[in-house]
Short mmCIF file of C-alpha atoms in Angstrom, two decimals:
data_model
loop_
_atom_site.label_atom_id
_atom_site.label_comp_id
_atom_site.label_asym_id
_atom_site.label_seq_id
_atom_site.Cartn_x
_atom_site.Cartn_y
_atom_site.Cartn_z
CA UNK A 63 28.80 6.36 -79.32
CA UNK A 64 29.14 6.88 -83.04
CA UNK A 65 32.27 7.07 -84.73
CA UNK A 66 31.57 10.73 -85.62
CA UNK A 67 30.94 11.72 -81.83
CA UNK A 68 33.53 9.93 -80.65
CA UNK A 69 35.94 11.70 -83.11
CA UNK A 70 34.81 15.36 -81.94
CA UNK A 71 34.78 14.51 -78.51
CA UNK A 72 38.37 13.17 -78.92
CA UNK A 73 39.65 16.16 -80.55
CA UNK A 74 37.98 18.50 -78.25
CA UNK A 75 39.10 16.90 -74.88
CA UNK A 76 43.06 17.05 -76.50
CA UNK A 77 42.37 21.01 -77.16
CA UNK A 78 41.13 20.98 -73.67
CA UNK A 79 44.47 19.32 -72.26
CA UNK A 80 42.81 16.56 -71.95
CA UNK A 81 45.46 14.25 -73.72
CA UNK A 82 44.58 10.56 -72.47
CA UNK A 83 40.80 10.68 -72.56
CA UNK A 84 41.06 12.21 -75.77
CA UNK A 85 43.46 9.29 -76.88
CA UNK A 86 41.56 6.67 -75.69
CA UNK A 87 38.72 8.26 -78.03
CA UNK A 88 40.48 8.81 -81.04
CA UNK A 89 42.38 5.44 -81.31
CA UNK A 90 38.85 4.14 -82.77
CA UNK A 91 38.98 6.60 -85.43
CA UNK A 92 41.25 4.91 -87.59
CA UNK A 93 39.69 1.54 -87.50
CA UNK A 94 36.67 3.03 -88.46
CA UNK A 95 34.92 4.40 -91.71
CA UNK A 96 34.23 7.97 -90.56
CA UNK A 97 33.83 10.17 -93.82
CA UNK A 98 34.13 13.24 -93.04
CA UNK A 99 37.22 14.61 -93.96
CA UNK A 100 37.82 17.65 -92.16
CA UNK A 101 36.87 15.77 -88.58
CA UNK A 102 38.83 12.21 -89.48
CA UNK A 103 42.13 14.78 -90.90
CA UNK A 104 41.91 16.36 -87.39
CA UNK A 105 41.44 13.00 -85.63
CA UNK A 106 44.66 11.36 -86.99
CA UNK A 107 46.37 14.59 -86.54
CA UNK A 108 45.79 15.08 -82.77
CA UNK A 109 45.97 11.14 -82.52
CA UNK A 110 49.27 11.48 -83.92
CA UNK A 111 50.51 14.55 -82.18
CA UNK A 112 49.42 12.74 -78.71
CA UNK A 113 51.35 9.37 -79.51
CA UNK A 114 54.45 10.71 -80.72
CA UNK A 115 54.45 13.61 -77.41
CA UNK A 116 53.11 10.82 -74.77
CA UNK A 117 53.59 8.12 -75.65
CA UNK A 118 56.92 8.68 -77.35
CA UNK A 119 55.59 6.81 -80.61
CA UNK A 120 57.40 9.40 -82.62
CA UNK A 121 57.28 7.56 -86.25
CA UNK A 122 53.95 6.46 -85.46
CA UNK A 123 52.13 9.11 -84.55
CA UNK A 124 54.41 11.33 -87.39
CA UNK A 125 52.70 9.02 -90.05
CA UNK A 126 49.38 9.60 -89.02
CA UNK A 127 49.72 13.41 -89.21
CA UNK A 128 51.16 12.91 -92.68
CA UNK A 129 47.95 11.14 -93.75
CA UNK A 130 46.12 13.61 -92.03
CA UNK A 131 47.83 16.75 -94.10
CA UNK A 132 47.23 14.41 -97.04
CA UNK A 133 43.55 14.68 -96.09
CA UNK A 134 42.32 17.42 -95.73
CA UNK A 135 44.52 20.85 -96.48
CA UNK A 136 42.07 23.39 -94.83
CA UNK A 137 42.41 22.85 -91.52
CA UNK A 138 45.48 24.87 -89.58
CA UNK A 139 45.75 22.57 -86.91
CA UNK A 140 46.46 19.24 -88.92
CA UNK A 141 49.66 21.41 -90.02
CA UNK A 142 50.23 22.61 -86.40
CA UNK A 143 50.58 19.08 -85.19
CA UNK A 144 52.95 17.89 -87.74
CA UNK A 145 55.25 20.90 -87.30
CA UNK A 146 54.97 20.14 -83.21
CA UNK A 147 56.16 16.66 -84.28
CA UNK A 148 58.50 17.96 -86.98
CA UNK A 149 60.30 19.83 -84.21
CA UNK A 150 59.82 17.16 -81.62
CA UNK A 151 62.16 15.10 -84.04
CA UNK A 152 64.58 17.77 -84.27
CA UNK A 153 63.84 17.84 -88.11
CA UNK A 154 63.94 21.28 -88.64
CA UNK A 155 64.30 20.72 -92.38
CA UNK A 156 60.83 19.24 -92.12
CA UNK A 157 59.28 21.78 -89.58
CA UNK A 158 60.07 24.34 -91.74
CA UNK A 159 59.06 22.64 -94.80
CA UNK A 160 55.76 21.98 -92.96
CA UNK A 161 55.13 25.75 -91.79
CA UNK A 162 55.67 26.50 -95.22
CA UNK A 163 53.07 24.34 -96.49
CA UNK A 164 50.80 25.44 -93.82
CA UNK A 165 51.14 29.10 -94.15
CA UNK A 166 50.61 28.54 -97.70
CA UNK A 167 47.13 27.16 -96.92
CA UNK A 168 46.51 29.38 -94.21
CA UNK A 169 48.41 32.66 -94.65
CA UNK A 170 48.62 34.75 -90.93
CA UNK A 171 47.90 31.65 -89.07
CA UNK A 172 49.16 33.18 -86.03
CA UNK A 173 50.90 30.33 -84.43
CA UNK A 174 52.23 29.06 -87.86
CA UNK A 175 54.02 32.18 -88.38
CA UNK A 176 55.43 32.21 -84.56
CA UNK A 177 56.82 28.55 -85.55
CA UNK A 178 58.10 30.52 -88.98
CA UNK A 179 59.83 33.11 -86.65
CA UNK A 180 60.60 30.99 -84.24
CA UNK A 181 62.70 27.97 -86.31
CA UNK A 182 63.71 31.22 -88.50
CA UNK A 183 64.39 30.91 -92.50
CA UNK A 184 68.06 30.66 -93.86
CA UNK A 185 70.28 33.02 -95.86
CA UNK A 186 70.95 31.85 -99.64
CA UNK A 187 74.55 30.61 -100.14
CA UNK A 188 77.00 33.45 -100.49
CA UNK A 189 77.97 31.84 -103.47
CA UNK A 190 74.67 30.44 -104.81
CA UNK A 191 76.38 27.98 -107.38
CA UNK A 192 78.52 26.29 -104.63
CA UNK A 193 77.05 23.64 -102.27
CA UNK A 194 75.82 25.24 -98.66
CA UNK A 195 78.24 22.73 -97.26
CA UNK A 196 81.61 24.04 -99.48
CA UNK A 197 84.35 25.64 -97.32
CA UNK A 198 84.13 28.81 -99.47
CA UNK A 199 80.50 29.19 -98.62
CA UNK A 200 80.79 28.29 -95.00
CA UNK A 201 83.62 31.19 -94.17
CA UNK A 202 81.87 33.70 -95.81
CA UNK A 203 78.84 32.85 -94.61
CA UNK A 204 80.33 33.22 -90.87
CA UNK A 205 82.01 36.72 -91.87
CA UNK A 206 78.80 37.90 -93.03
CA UNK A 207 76.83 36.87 -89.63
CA UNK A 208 79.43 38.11 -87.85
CA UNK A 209 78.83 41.24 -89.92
CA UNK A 210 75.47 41.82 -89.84
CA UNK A 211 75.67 41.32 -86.02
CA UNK A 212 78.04 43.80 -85.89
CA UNK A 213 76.15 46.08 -87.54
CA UNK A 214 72.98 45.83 -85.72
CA UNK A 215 74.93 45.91 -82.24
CA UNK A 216 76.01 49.74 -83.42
CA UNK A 217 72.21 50.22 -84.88
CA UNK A 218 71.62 49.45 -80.95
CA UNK A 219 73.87 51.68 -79.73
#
């Protein structure tokens, strides 16, 4: 088989569920010269996603879906996979970061924007000119959750 076939066949067998066949496929890729970008982006992407969630490579496989995003920009998925890994990490400064990116690329991506929902986006500072981390900040931060909790609860009622 070809690099190029064994590429799609890789990536399609991991969208299928697939994971080891498809792994056993797409660890080629890499060593190989494969130019197109959009199908070798999506190959170290899923490659990536796979080792870090199966093989619990987590640095490994997070590199290769950094190359990937460095790649190609166009394709949702290569941004999928690193916020999967992003989140995997528990780096939600990353996963968000990521989303970002991705929904920049790909505005309404539907599972992007679940992730954006889902990992949620923080307040500003109370006090914008004081570090997130300064006591001030902190307590008045809480007051105002505890606020606007509050208030919903009686927009509930």
């Amino acid at each position: 088989m070809d690099t190029r076939t064994l590429a799609k066949r890789g990536v399609e067998l991991c969208r299928e569920g697939e994971w080891q066949q498809g792994l056993n496929l797409l660890v080629e890729v890499p060593k190989s010269d494969l130019v197109d970008r959009r199908l070798r982006a999506l190959s170290y992407s899923y490659l990536g996603y796979g080792m870090a969630k199966f093989h619990k490579q987590h640095r490994q496989g997070l590199k290769l879906c950094e190359q990937a995003v460095q790649i190609e920009l166009c394709e949702a998925e290569v941004f999928l996979n690193l916020v999967r890994i992003r989140v995997m990490l528990n780096d939600r400064r990353g996963a968000v970061s990521a989303v970002r990116l991705g929904l920049q690329y790909h505005p309404g991506h539907p599972v992007l924007a679940e992730y954006r929902r889902t990992l949620g986006l923080r307040k500003r500072p109370v006090i914008p000119f004081l570090s997130r981390s300064n006591v001030l900040n902190r307590i008045l931060g809480q007051i105002r959750y505890q606020w606007s909790n509050s208030t919903r609860r009686r927009e509930l009622l």
